[in-house]
Amino acid sequence: MSVFLASTQIFPLPAEWVSFFYIICSALFIFGIKMLGKVQTAARGNTVSAVGMALAVIVTILDRQVFGAGKEAFLWLGVALAIGAAIGMLIAKKVKMTAMPEMVALLNGFGGLASFLVAWAEYARALGYPSIAQYLADNAAFNAGFFAVSTSLAVFIGGITFTGSVLAFLKLGEFVSGRPFLFPAQKLINLLLFVACVAGTVIFALNPEGAYAREIFYALMAISLLLGFTIVLPIGGGDMPVVISLLNSLSGMAACAAGFILMNNVLIVAGTLVGASGIVLTVIMAKAMNRSIGNILFSGFGAQGGAASKQSGGELKPISLEDAYYILESANNVVFIPGYGMAVAQAQHAVKELAGILEDNGAQVRFAIHPVAGRMPGHMNVLLAEADVPYEQLWEMAKINPTMPQVDVAIVIGANDVVNPAAADDPASPIYGMPIIKANEAKTVIVLKRGKGTGFSGLENQLFVLAHTRMLYGDAKNTLTQLVAQFKE
Amino acid sequence: MSAVTLLLLFFIFVLSAFLGFELINKVPSQLHTPLMSGTNAISGIAIVGAIVCVVLPPGSLSMILGFLAVVLATINVVGGYMVTNRMLCMFKDKKGGK
């Protein structure tokens, strides 16, 4: 190989060898993501991409410029890596499966902040030179305008990703209320902040060494951080699957922008792959709600929705535990429809137990999974997998809906909007047009619910007042455990 | 750096974007969470840029920012891969058990 490359001495690694190894890393990331998309290969895919990441880190450390930095610099690098690895391991080991959405949001925020800081550090380094031109010449960068644009973009996207993810983390972990929070002139303020960022970037790029260039850059950092916060503030819990996957995509784009500052090919490839695949997932989620991404980001959905939709007017019919037991006991075909409430009540193990007993009792048991049930893409699958529910019992919405009329009992556990028939037949409803699981077509519907209040979106659910629907109030886990006990008697 | 080299970087940027769109077509919903947290770990690639900054002269602003960036990116990378692996093992165990 060295025949083709300029330098014959390969340790510490010269720049061309670093680039060569980065190509291998990029290939490993691509294979890794591809394999993550198939059930059989997903676990290996994750390992492949982790190997790519480890290689990228090792190669970077062995880079001639990094390696020659001296003992003290290496000590700091080691300390930083050790602290990060220890914290990362600790939270990955300790986190509960029910806390997965906020965990993903937090990690994502850290990634965004890292890109933000890298951009800031490079700008601070450039300021250390007598002139930006000198910095550009010493670092083989392209030109000052390009440097300014990529620095601004990394700060802008990274900043939004960080504060947006942290607020999503706080909302999902219920450290703050998950309900949409609207403030006056919200859209106008967000628009102004966005315009300010674009204008700041343009002014900065046109004259990176101008009189107020430094101040403009710092203002840009502050506004980006503020904007991430104000964008996520009005978004309600039900829309979180879309927001989380969008933030995930943004963290990749921030890394890509940082790659253009450093002219680093692996940063660009890996960041762009994450950015693009994140957009695909975001669109899948938005489609599952029949809404556009813009609508989700800017509408503050659910804040006033309840009043706009027609009142269902029907009566909620509670049912006792014993009666629910008799209904289930004689059922041959049962479908569980889990939602975020199952995650909150941590009821997945109790659900699995009841499902096992119903199967022993001779019933066919299935789980209907709505793509946006819960607070992140695939949330229900993760919880049910944790409880050892066999994969064959998990049915996707499109597959289970045609079979719903044959279902004896549909048990809705903490799901609301994803089974609301208003989405299909009430054009006035804010969720009209969203594909739902047709629980209403089952012969009997039992709804497990904490209390009589409306769900997360604040909408009345017409399913709950149908003639063949019964409400079983109480903590889902508790109720299910008691049902299991009834069967065992 | 010449304009040609820069355009080459844009070239790989555009190709990567198309590749990213194509790679995860038709992913079963079961894998949505692992896919998200797995790609999230990859976005920790910012660690490479952070390492370049942390070895700058100790005590300089760039080095301090780089230090923080390395810590954060490492949390993202290590936490992301481990948590994804934990989830995927759950899927796998269940299969093996059946």
Coordinates of C-alpha atoms in Angstrom, one line a residue:
Chain A
M1 CA 0.0 0.0 0.0
S2 CA 2.7 2.4 0.9
V3 CA 4.0 2.2 -2.6
F4 CA 0.9 4.2 -3.6
L5 CA 1.2 6.7 -0.8
A6 CA 3.5 9.5 -0.3
S7 CA 5.0 8.5 3.0
T8 CA 6.8 5.3 3.7
Q9 CA 7.0 5.7 7.5
I10 CA 3.6 4.5 8.7
F11 CA 3.8 5.0 12.4
P12 CA 2.6 7.3 13.7
L13 CA 0.1 7.4 10.9
P14 CA 0.5 10.1 8.2
A15 CA -2.6 11.9 6.9
E16 CA -3.1 9.6 3.9
W17 CA -3.0 6.5 6.0
V18 CA -5.6 8.0 8.3
S19 CA -7.8 8.7 5.4
F20 CA -7.3 5.2 4.1
F21 CA -8.4 3.7 7.5
Y22 CA -11.4 6.1 7.6
I23 CA -12.6 4.6 4.4
I24 CA -12.7 1.2 6.1
C25 CA -14.6 2.7 9.0
S26 CA -17.1 4.2 6.7
A27 CA -17.7 0.8 5.0
L28 CA -18.2 -0.8 8.4
F29 CA -20.8 1.9 9.3
I30 CA -22.6 1.3 6.1
F31 CA -22.6 -2.5 6.6
G32 CA -23.7 -2.0 10.2
I33 CA -26.7 0.2 9.4
K34 CA -27.7 -2.2 6.6
M35 CA -27.6 -5.2 8.9
L36 CA -29.5 -3.3 11.7
G37 CA -32.5 -3.2 9.3
K38 CA -33.0 -7.0 9.4
V39 CA -34.1 -9.0 12.4
Q40 CA -31.6 -11.9 11.8
T41 CA -28.5 -9.7 11.4
A42 CA -29.4 -6.7 13.6
A43 CA -27.2 -7.7 16.6
R44 CA -24.2 -8.4 14.4
G45 CA -24.8 -5.1 12.5
N46 CA -24.5 -3.2 15.8
T47 CA -21.2 -4.9 16.5
V48 CA -19.9 -4.2 13.0
S49 CA -20.7 -0.5 13.4
A50 CA -19.1 -0.5 16.9
V51 CA -15.9 -2.0 15.4
G52 CA -16.0 0.8 12.8
M53 CA -16.3 3.4 15.6
A54 CA -13.4 1.8 17.7
L55 CA -11.2 1.7 14.6
A56 CA -12.0 5.4 13.9
V57 CA -11.0 6.3 17.4
I58 CA -7.8 4.3 17.4
V59 CA -6.8 5.6 14.0
T60 CA -7.4 9.2 15.1
I61 CA -5.3 8.8 18.2
L62 CA -2.5 7.3 16.1
D63 CA -2.7 10.2 13.6
R64 CA 0.8 11.7 13.4
Q65 CA -0.5 15.1 14.5
V66 CA -2.5 13.8 17.4
F67 CA 0.1 11.3 18.5
G68 CA 2.9 13.8 18.5
A69 CA 1.0 16.1 20.9
G70 CA 2.9 15.2 24.0
K71 CA 2.4 13.3 27.2
E72 CA 0.2 15.9 28.9
A73 CA -2.2 16.1 26.0
F74 CA -2.5 12.4 26.0
L75 CA -3.2 12.3 29.7
W76 CA -6.1 14.6 29.2
L77 CA -7.4 12.6 26.2
G78 CA -7.2 9.4 28.3
V79 CA -9.0 11.0 31.2
A80 CA -11.8 12.3 28.9
L81 CA -12.2 8.9 27.2
A82 CA -12.3 7.1 30.6
I83 CA -14.9 9.5 32.1
G84 CA -17.1 9.3 29.1
A85 CA -16.8 5.5 28.8
A86 CA -17.5 5.0 32.5
I87 CA -20.6 7.2 32.4
G88 CA -21.8 5.7 29.2
M89 CA -21.4 2.1 30.5
L90 CA -23.1 3.0 33.8
I91 CA -26.2 4.5 32.2
A92 CA -26.5 1.8 29.5
K93 CA -26.4 -0.9 32.2
K94 CA -28.7 0.9 34.7
V95 CA -31.4 2.2 32.5
K96 CA -34.8 0.4 32.6
M97 CA -36.4 -0.6 29.4
T98 CA -39.4 1.6 30.2
A99 CA -37.0 4.6 30.4
M100 CA -35.6 3.9 26.9
P101 CA -37.1 6.9 25.1
E102 CA -35.6 9.5 27.5
M103 CA -32.3 7.6 27.4
V104 CA -32.1 7.8 23.7
A105 CA -33.0 11.5 23.8
L106 CA -30.3 12.2 26.3
L107 CA -27.6 10.4 24.5
N108 CA -28.6 12.1 21.3
G109 CA -28.4 15.5 23.0
F110 CA -24.8 14.7 24.1
G111 CA -23.9 13.9 20.5
G112 CA -25.3 17.2 19.3
L113 CA -23.5 19.1 22.0
A114 CA -20.2 17.4 21.2
S115 CA -20.5 18.6 17.6
F116 CA -21.4 22.1 18.8
L117 CA -18.3 22.1 21.1
V118 CA -16.0 20.9 18.3
A119 CA -17.1 23.7 16.1
W120 CA -16.6 26.2 18.9
A121 CA -13.2 24.8 19.7
E122 CA -12.1 25.1 16.0
Y123 CA -13.3 28.6 15.9
A124 CA -11.4 29.5 19.1
R125 CA -8.3 27.8 17.6
A126 CA -8.7 29.9 14.5
L127 CA -8.9 33.0 16.6
G128 CA -5.6 32.1 18.2
Y129 CA -3.9 32.6 14.8
P130 CA -2.8 36.1 13.8
S131 CA -5.4 35.9 11.0
I132 CA -8.0 33.5 9.8
A133 CA -6.1 33.3 6.5
Q134 CA -3.1 32.0 8.5
Y135 CA -5.3 29.4 10.2
L136 CA -6.7 28.3 6.8
A137 CA -3.2 28.0 5.3
D138 CA -1.8 26.0 8.2
N139 CA -4.8 23.6 8.3
A140 CA -5.3 23.1 4.6
A141 CA -8.8 24.5 4.8
F142 CA -10.6 25.8 1.8
N143 CA -11.4 29.4 2.3
A144 CA -12.7 31.7 5.1
G145 CA -16.3 31.9 3.9
F146 CA -16.6 28.1 3.7
F147 CA -15.0 27.7 7.1
A148 CA -17.5 30.2 8.5
V149 CA -20.5 28.5 7.0
S150 CA -19.6 25.0 8.1
T151 CA -18.7 26.3 11.6
S152 CA -22.0 28.2 11.9
L153 CA -24.0 25.2 10.6
A154 CA -22.4 22.8 13.1
V155 CA -23.1 25.2 16.0
F156 CA -26.6 25.9 14.7
I157 CA -27.7 22.2 14.2
G158 CA -25.7 20.9 17.2
G159 CA -27.2 23.6 19.5
I160 CA -30.8 22.8 18.4
T161 CA -30.1 19.1 18.8
F162 CA -28.7 19.6 22.3
T163 CA -31.4 21.7 23.9
G164 CA -34.2 20.1 21.9
S165 CA -33.1 16.6 23.1
V166 CA -32.6 17.7 26.7
L167 CA -36.1 19.1 26.8
A168 CA -37.5 16.0 25.1
F169 CA -35.6 14.0 27.8
L170 CA -37.2 16.1 30.6
K171 CA -40.6 15.7 29.1
L172 CA -40.3 12.0 28.5
G173 CA -38.9 11.3 31.9
E174 CA -41.8 13.4 33.3
F175 CA -39.4 15.8 35.0
V176 CA -41.5 18.5 33.4
S177 CA -45.1 18.1 32.1
G178 CA -45.3 16.3 28.8
R179 CA -48.3 18.3 27.7
P180 CA -47.7 20.8 24.9
F181 CA -46.8 24.2 26.2
L182 CA -47.9 27.1 24.1
F183 CA -46.8 30.7 24.6
P184 CA -48.0 33.8 22.8
A185 CA -46.7 34.5 19.3
Q186 CA -44.8 31.1 19.4
K187 CA -44.6 30.6 15.7
L188 CA -43.5 34.2 15.1
I189 CA -40.8 33.9 17.8
N190 CA -39.5 30.6 16.4
L191 CA -39.5 32.1 12.9
L192 CA -37.6 35.2 14.0
L193 CA -35.0 33.1 15.9
F194 CA -34.5 31.0 12.8
V195 CA -34.2 34.0 10.5
A196 CA -31.7 35.5 13.0
C197 CA -29.6 32.4 12.7
V198 CA -29.6 32.4 8.9
A199 CA -28.8 36.1 8.8
G200 CA -26.0 35.7 11.4
T201 CA -24.5 32.8 9.3
V202 CA -24.6 34.9 6.2
I203 CA -23.0 38.0 7.8
F204 CA -20.4 35.8 9.5
A205 CA -19.6 34.0 6.3
L206 CA -19.3 37.2 4.2
N207 CA -16.8 38.7 6.6
P208 CA -15.4 36.2 9.1
E209 CA -12.9 38.7 10.4
G210 CA -15.2 41.7 10.4
A211 CA -15.6 44.1 13.3
Y212 CA -18.3 42.1 15.1
A213 CA -17.7 38.6 13.6
R214 CA -16.9 37.2 17.0
E215 CA -19.9 38.6 18.7
I216 CA -22.2 37.4 15.9
F217 CA -20.8 33.9 16.3
Y218 CA -21.4 33.9 20.0
A219 CA -24.9 35.2 19.4
L220 CA -25.5 32.5 16.9
M221 CA -24.5 29.9 19.5
A222 CA -26.9 31.4 22.1
I223 CA -29.8 31.6 19.6
S224 CA -29.3 28.0 18.4
L225 CA -29.5 26.8 22.0
L226 CA -32.7 28.9 22.6
L227 CA -34.3 27.7 19.4
G228 CA -33.9 24.0 20.2
F229 CA -35.8 24.7 23.4
T230 CA -38.6 26.8 21.9
I231 CA -39.1 24.3 19.0
V232 CA -39.7 21.3 21.3
L233 CA -41.6 23.2 24.0
P234 CA -45.0 23.1 22.2
I235 CA -44.7 19.5 21.2
G236 CA -46.9 17.0 23.1
G237 CA -46.0 13.5 24.3
G238 CA -48.0 11.7 21.5
D239 CA -45.8 13.4 18.9
M240 CA -42.5 12.3 20.6
P241 CA -41.8 9.4 18.2
V242 CA -41.5 11.9 15.4
V243 CA -39.5 14.4 17.3
I244 CA -37.0 11.9 18.7
S245 CA -36.3 10.5 15.3
L246 CA -35.9 14.0 13.9
L247 CA -33.5 15.0 16.6
N248 CA -31.6 11.8 16.0
S249 CA -31.3 12.8 12.3
L250 CA -30.1 16.3 13.3
S251 CA -27.3 15.0 15.5
G252 CA -26.0 13.2 12.4
M253 CA -26.2 16.4 10.3
A254 CA -24.3 18.3 13.0
A255 CA -21.5 15.8 12.9
C256 CA -21.5 16.1 9.1
A257 CA -21.1 19.9 9.4
A258 CA -18.3 19.4 11.9
G259 CA -16.7 17.1 9.3
F260 CA -16.7 20.0 6.8
I261 CA -14.9 22.2 9.3
L262 CA -12.2 19.6 9.8
M263 CA -12.3 18.3 6.3
N264 CA -12.7 14.9 7.7
N265 CA -14.2 12.3 5.4
V266 CA -15.4 9.8 8.0
L267 CA -17.2 12.5 9.9
I268 CA -19.0 13.5 6.7
V269 CA -19.9 10.0 5.7
A270 CA -21.1 8.8 9.1
G271 CA -22.9 12.0 10.0
T272 CA -24.7 12.1 6.6
L273 CA -25.7 8.4 6.9
V274 CA -27.3 9.1 10.3
G275 CA -28.9 12.3 9.0
A276 CA -30.4 10.6 6.0
S277 CA -31.6 7.4 7.6
G278 CA -33.0 9.5 10.5
I279 CA -35.1 11.5 8.0
V280 CA -36.5 8.2 6.6
L281 CA -37.5 7.0 10.0
T282 CA -39.0 10.4 10.8
V283 CA -41.1 10.3 7.6
I284 CA -42.3 6.8 8.5
M285 CA -43.5 8.0 11.9
A286 CA -45.2 11.1 10.5
K287 CA -47.0 9.0 7.9
A288 CA -48.2 6.7 10.7
M289 CA -49.9 9.8 12.1
N290 CA -51.1 11.1 8.7
R291 CA -49.4 14.4 9.4
S292 CA -46.6 16.3 7.9
I293 CA -43.4 17.0 9.9
G294 CA -44.0 20.7 9.6
N295 CA -47.5 20.2 11.1
I296 CA -46.1 18.3 14.0
L297 CA -43.3 20.8 14.7
F298 CA -45.4 23.9 14.5
S299 CA -49.0 23.1 15.4
G300 CA -48.8 22.5 19.2
F301 CA -51.1 19.5 18.6
G302 CA -53.6 18.6 21.3
A303 CA -53.4 21.9 23.2
Q304 CA -56.8 23.0 22.2
G305 CA -57.9 19.9 20.2
G306 CA -60.5 18.6 22.8
A307 CA -62.8 21.5 22.4
A308 CA -62.8 21.4 18.6
S309 CA -63.9 17.8 18.2
K310 CA -67.5 16.8 18.6
Q311 CA -68.5 15.6 22.0
S312 CA -69.2 11.9 21.9
G313 CA -72.0 12.2 24.4
G314 CA -72.2 8.5 25.2
E315 CA -71.8 6.9 28.5
L316 CA -68.7 5.1 29.9
K317 CA -69.7 1.6 31.1
P318 CA -67.4 0.3 33.9
I319 CA -67.0 -3.4 34.4
S320 CA -65.9 -5.3 37.4
L321 CA -62.9 -7.6 37.6
E322 CA -65.1 -10.7 37.9
D323 CA -67.1 -9.8 34.8
A324 CA -63.9 -9.1 32.8
Y325 CA -62.7 -12.5 33.9
Y326 CA -65.8 -14.3 32.7
I327 CA -65.6 -12.5 29.3
L328 CA -61.9 -13.5 28.9
E329 CA -62.5 -17.0 30.1
S330 CA -64.9 -17.7 27.3
A331 CA -63.0 -15.8 24.6
N332 CA -61.3 -17.8 21.8
N333 CA -59.6 -14.9 20.0
V334 CA -58.0 -12.1 22.1
V335 CA -56.0 -9.1 20.9
F336 CA -54.0 -6.9 23.2
I337 CA -53.5 -3.3 22.1
P338 CA -50.8 -1.7 24.2
G339 CA -50.0 2.0 24.4
Y340 CA -48.0 4.4 26.4
G341 CA -50.0 3.6 29.5
M342 CA -48.6 0.1 29.5
A343 CA -45.1 1.6 29.7
V344 CA -46.1 4.0 32.5
A345 CA -47.6 1.2 34.5
Q346 CA -44.7 -1.1 33.7
A347 CA -47.3 -3.7 33.0
Q348 CA -45.5 -5.6 30.2
H349 CA -44.7 -8.6 32.3
A350 CA -48.2 -8.8 33.7
V351 CA -49.6 -8.6 30.2
K352 CA -47.3 -11.4 29.1
E353 CA -48.5 -13.6 32.0
L354 CA -52.1 -13.0 31.2
A355 CA -51.5 -13.7 27.6
G356 CA -49.8 -17.1 28.5
I357 CA -52.8 -18.0 30.7
L358 CA -55.3 -17.2 27.9
E359 CA -53.3 -19.3 25.5
D360 CA -53.3 -22.2 28.0
N361 CA -57.1 -21.6 28.2
G362 CA -57.3 -22.3 24.4
A363 CA -57.5 -18.8 23.0
Q364 CA -55.5 -17.4 20.2
V365 CA -53.6 -14.4 21.6
R366 CA -52.1 -11.6 19.5
F367 CA -50.7 -8.1 20.1
A368 CA -51.6 -5.3 17.8
I369 CA -48.7 -2.8 17.5
H370 CA -49.4 0.7 16.2
P371 CA -46.3 2.3 14.7
V372 CA -46.6 5.4 16.9
A373 CA -47.8 3.7 20.1
G374 CA -45.7 4.9 22.9
R375 CA -43.1 7.6 22.9
M376 CA -40.5 6.5 20.4
P377 CA -40.4 4.4 17.2
G378 CA -40.8 0.8 18.1
H379 CA -41.4 1.5 21.8
M380 CA -44.0 -1.3 22.3
N381 CA -41.8 -3.9 20.6
V382 CA -39.0 -3.2 23.0
L383 CA -41.2 -3.5 26.1
L384 CA -42.9 -6.7 24.9
A385 CA -39.5 -8.2 23.9
E386 CA -38.3 -7.5 27.4
A387 CA -41.3 -9.4 28.8
D388 CA -40.4 -12.3 26.4
V389 CA -43.5 -12.1 24.3
P390 CA -42.8 -14.2 21.2
Y391 CA -42.3 -12.2 18.0
E392 CA -44.9 -14.1 16.1
Q393 CA -47.6 -12.8 18.4
L394 CA -46.7 -9.2 17.5
W395 CA -48.8 -8.0 14.6
E396 CA -48.4 -4.8 12.7
M397 CA -51.4 -2.6 12.2
A398 CA -52.0 -3.2 8.5
K399 CA -51.8 -7.0 9.1
I400 CA -54.2 -7.2 12.0
N401 CA -56.9 -4.8 11.0
P402 CA -58.6 -7.1 8.5
T403 CA -58.9 -9.8 11.1
M404 CA -60.4 -7.5 13.8
P405 CA -64.1 -8.5 13.2
Q406 CA -63.3 -12.1 14.2
V407 CA -61.7 -11.0 17.4
D408 CA -63.8 -11.8 20.5
V409 CA -62.1 -9.5 23.0
A410 CA -59.8 -6.6 22.3
I411 CA -58.0 -5.4 25.4
V412 CA -56.8 -1.9 25.2
I413 CA -54.0 -1.2 27.7
G414 CA -53.2 2.4 28.1
A415 CA -53.6 3.2 24.4
N416 CA -55.9 6.0 23.3
D417 CA -55.5 8.0 20.1
V418 CA -54.2 4.9 18.2
V419 CA -57.6 3.2 18.7
N420 CA -59.8 6.3 18.4
P421 CA -62.4 5.7 15.7
A422 CA -62.8 9.5 15.3
A423 CA -59.6 9.3 13.3
A424 CA -61.6 7.3 10.7
D425 CA -65.0 9.0 10.7
D426 CA -65.0 12.4 12.3
P427 CA -63.5 15.0 9.9
A428 CA -63.7 17.6 12.8
S429 CA -61.3 15.6 14.9
P430 CA -57.7 16.8 15.0
I431 CA -56.5 13.3 14.4
Y432 CA -58.8 12.7 11.5
G433 CA -57.0 10.6 8.8
M434 CA -54.6 9.0 11.1
P435 CA -54.5 5.2 10.5
I436 CA -55.8 3.4 13.6
I437 CA -56.0 -0.1 15.0
K438 CA -59.7 -1.0 14.5
A439 CA -60.4 -2.1 18.1
N440 CA -64.0 -0.9 17.6
E441 CA -64.6 -3.8 15.2
A442 CA -63.9 -6.5 17.8
K443 CA -67.0 -8.2 19.4
T444 CA -66.1 -6.9 22.9
V445 CA -63.6 -4.2 23.9
I446 CA -62.2 -4.0 27.4
V447 CA -60.3 -0.8 28.1
L448 CA -57.8 -0.7 30.9
K449 CA -57.4 2.9 32.1
R450 CA -56.1 4.7 35.1
G451 CA -59.0 7.1 35.4
K452 CA -61.8 8.8 33.6
G453 CA -59.7 11.7 32.2
T454 CA -59.0 12.2 28.5
G455 CA -55.7 10.8 27.0
F456 CA -52.5 12.6 26.3
S457 CA -53.9 14.5 23.3
G458 CA -56.8 15.7 25.4
L459 CA -59.3 14.1 23.0
E460 CA -62.5 12.3 23.9
N461 CA -62.3 8.7 22.7
Q462 CA -65.4 7.5 20.9
L463 CA -64.3 3.9 21.3
F464 CA -64.8 4.2 25.1
V465 CA -68.5 4.9 24.8
L466 CA -69.5 2.2 22.2
A467 CA -72.2 -0.2 23.2
H468 CA -69.8 -3.2 23.3
T469 CA -67.0 -1.4 25.2
R470 CA -66.4 -1.8 28.9
M471 CA -64.0 0.2 31.0
L472 CA -61.8 -1.5 33.6
Y473 CA -60.4 1.3 35.8
G474 CA -57.3 1.1 37.9
D475 CA -53.6 0.7 37.5
A476 CA -53.0 -1.6 34.5
K477 CA -50.4 -3.7 36.2
N478 CA -52.5 -4.2 39.3
T479 CA -55.6 -5.0 37.2
L480 CA -53.8 -7.5 35.1
T481 CA -52.2 -9.2 38.1
Q482 CA -55.6 -9.6 39.6
L483 CA -57.1 -11.1 36.4
V484 CA -54.2 -13.6 36.4
A485 CA -55.0 -14.5 40.0
Q486 CA -58.7 -15.0 39.1
F487 CA -57.6 -17.5 36.4
K488 CA -55.4 -19.3 38.8
E489 CA -58.2 -19.9 41.3
Chain B
M1 CA -7.1 22.9 -0.1
S2 CA -8.2 23.2 -3.7
A3 CA -11.7 23.5 -4.9
V4 CA -11.4 20.0 -6.5
T5 CA -10.7 18.4 -3.1
L6 CA -13.6 20.3 -1.6
L7 CA -15.9 19.1 -4.3
L8 CA -14.7 15.5 -3.7
L9 CA -15.9 15.9 -0.1
F10 CA -19.2 17.2 -1.4
F11 CA -19.3 14.3 -3.7
I12 CA -19.1 11.8 -0.9
F13 CA -21.6 13.9 1.1
V14 CA -24.2 13.6 -1.6
L15 CA -23.6 9.9 -2.2
S16 CA -23.7 9.2 1.6
A17 CA -27.1 11.0 1.8
F18 CA -28.6 8.8 -1.0
L19 CA -27.1 5.7 0.6
G20 CA -28.6 6.7 3.9
F21 CA -32.0 7.0 2.4
E22 CA -31.7 3.7 0.6
L23 CA -30.2 1.7 3.4
I24 CA -33.2 1.6 5.7
N25 CA -36.0 1.0 3.4
K26 CA -38.7 -1.4 4.8
V27 CA -37.3 -1.8 8.2
P28 CA -39.8 -3.9 10.4
S29 CA -41.3 -1.8 13.2
Q30 CA -39.8 -4.2 15.7
L31 CA -36.4 -2.8 14.8
H32 CA -37.2 0.9 14.9
T33 CA -35.9 1.6 18.3
P34 CA -32.6 -0.4 17.9
L35 CA -32.1 1.2 14.5
M36 CA -32.6 4.7 16.1
S37 CA -30.3 4.1 19.0
G38 CA -27.7 2.3 16.8
T39 CA -27.5 5.2 14.4
N40 CA -27.5 7.6 17.4
A41 CA -24.3 5.9 18.5
I42 CA -22.8 6.4 15.1
S43 CA -23.6 10.1 15.3
G44 CA -21.1 10.0 18.2
I45 CA -18.5 10.0 15.4
A46 CA -18.0 13.6 16.5
I47 CA -15.6 12.0 18.9
V48 CA -13.0 12.0 16.1
G49 CA -13.2 15.8 15.8
A50 CA -13.2 16.1 19.6
I51 CA -10.0 14.1 19.9
V52 CA -8.3 16.4 17.4
C53 CA -9.2 19.3 19.7
V54 CA -8.3 17.8 23.1
V55 CA -4.7 17.4 22.2
L56 CA -4.3 21.1 21.6
P57 CA -2.1 23.0 24.2
P58 CA -3.5 22.1 27.7
G59 CA -5.4 25.0 29.3
S60 CA -6.4 26.7 26.0
L61 CA -10.1 27.3 25.4
S62 CA -10.0 24.9 22.4
M63 CA -8.5 22.2 24.5
I64 CA -11.1 22.6 27.3
L65 CA -14.0 22.6 24.8
G66 CA -12.4 19.5 23.1
F67 CA -12.1 17.8 26.5
L68 CA -15.8 18.3 27.2
A69 CA -16.6 17.2 23.6
V70 CA -14.6 14.0 24.0
V71 CA -16.5 13.2 27.3
L72 CA -19.9 13.8 25.8
A73 CA -19.2 12.0 22.5
T74 CA -17.8 9.0 24.4
I75 CA -20.9 8.8 26.5
N76 CA -22.9 8.9 23.3
V77 CA -20.8 6.2 21.6
V78 CA -20.4 3.8 24.5
G79 CA -23.9 4.3 26.0
G80 CA -25.5 4.1 22.5
Y81 CA -23.8 0.9 21.4
M82 CA -24.3 -0.9 24.7
V83 CA -27.9 0.0 25.1
T84 CA -28.6 -1.0 21.5
N85 CA -26.9 -4.3 22.1
R86 CA -28.9 -4.8 25.2
M87 CA -32.1 -4.4 23.3
L88 CA -31.1 -6.6 20.4
C89 CA -30.0 -9.4 22.8
M90 CA -33.6 -9.3 24.2
F91 CA -34.9 -10.0 20.7
K92 CA -32.3 -12.7 20.2
D93 CA -32.8 -14.5 23.5
K94 CA -36.5 -14.8 22.8
K95 CA -35.8 -16.4 19.5
G96 CA -33.3 -18.9 20.9
G97 CA -35.8 -19.8 23.6
K98 CA -38.5 -20.8 21.2

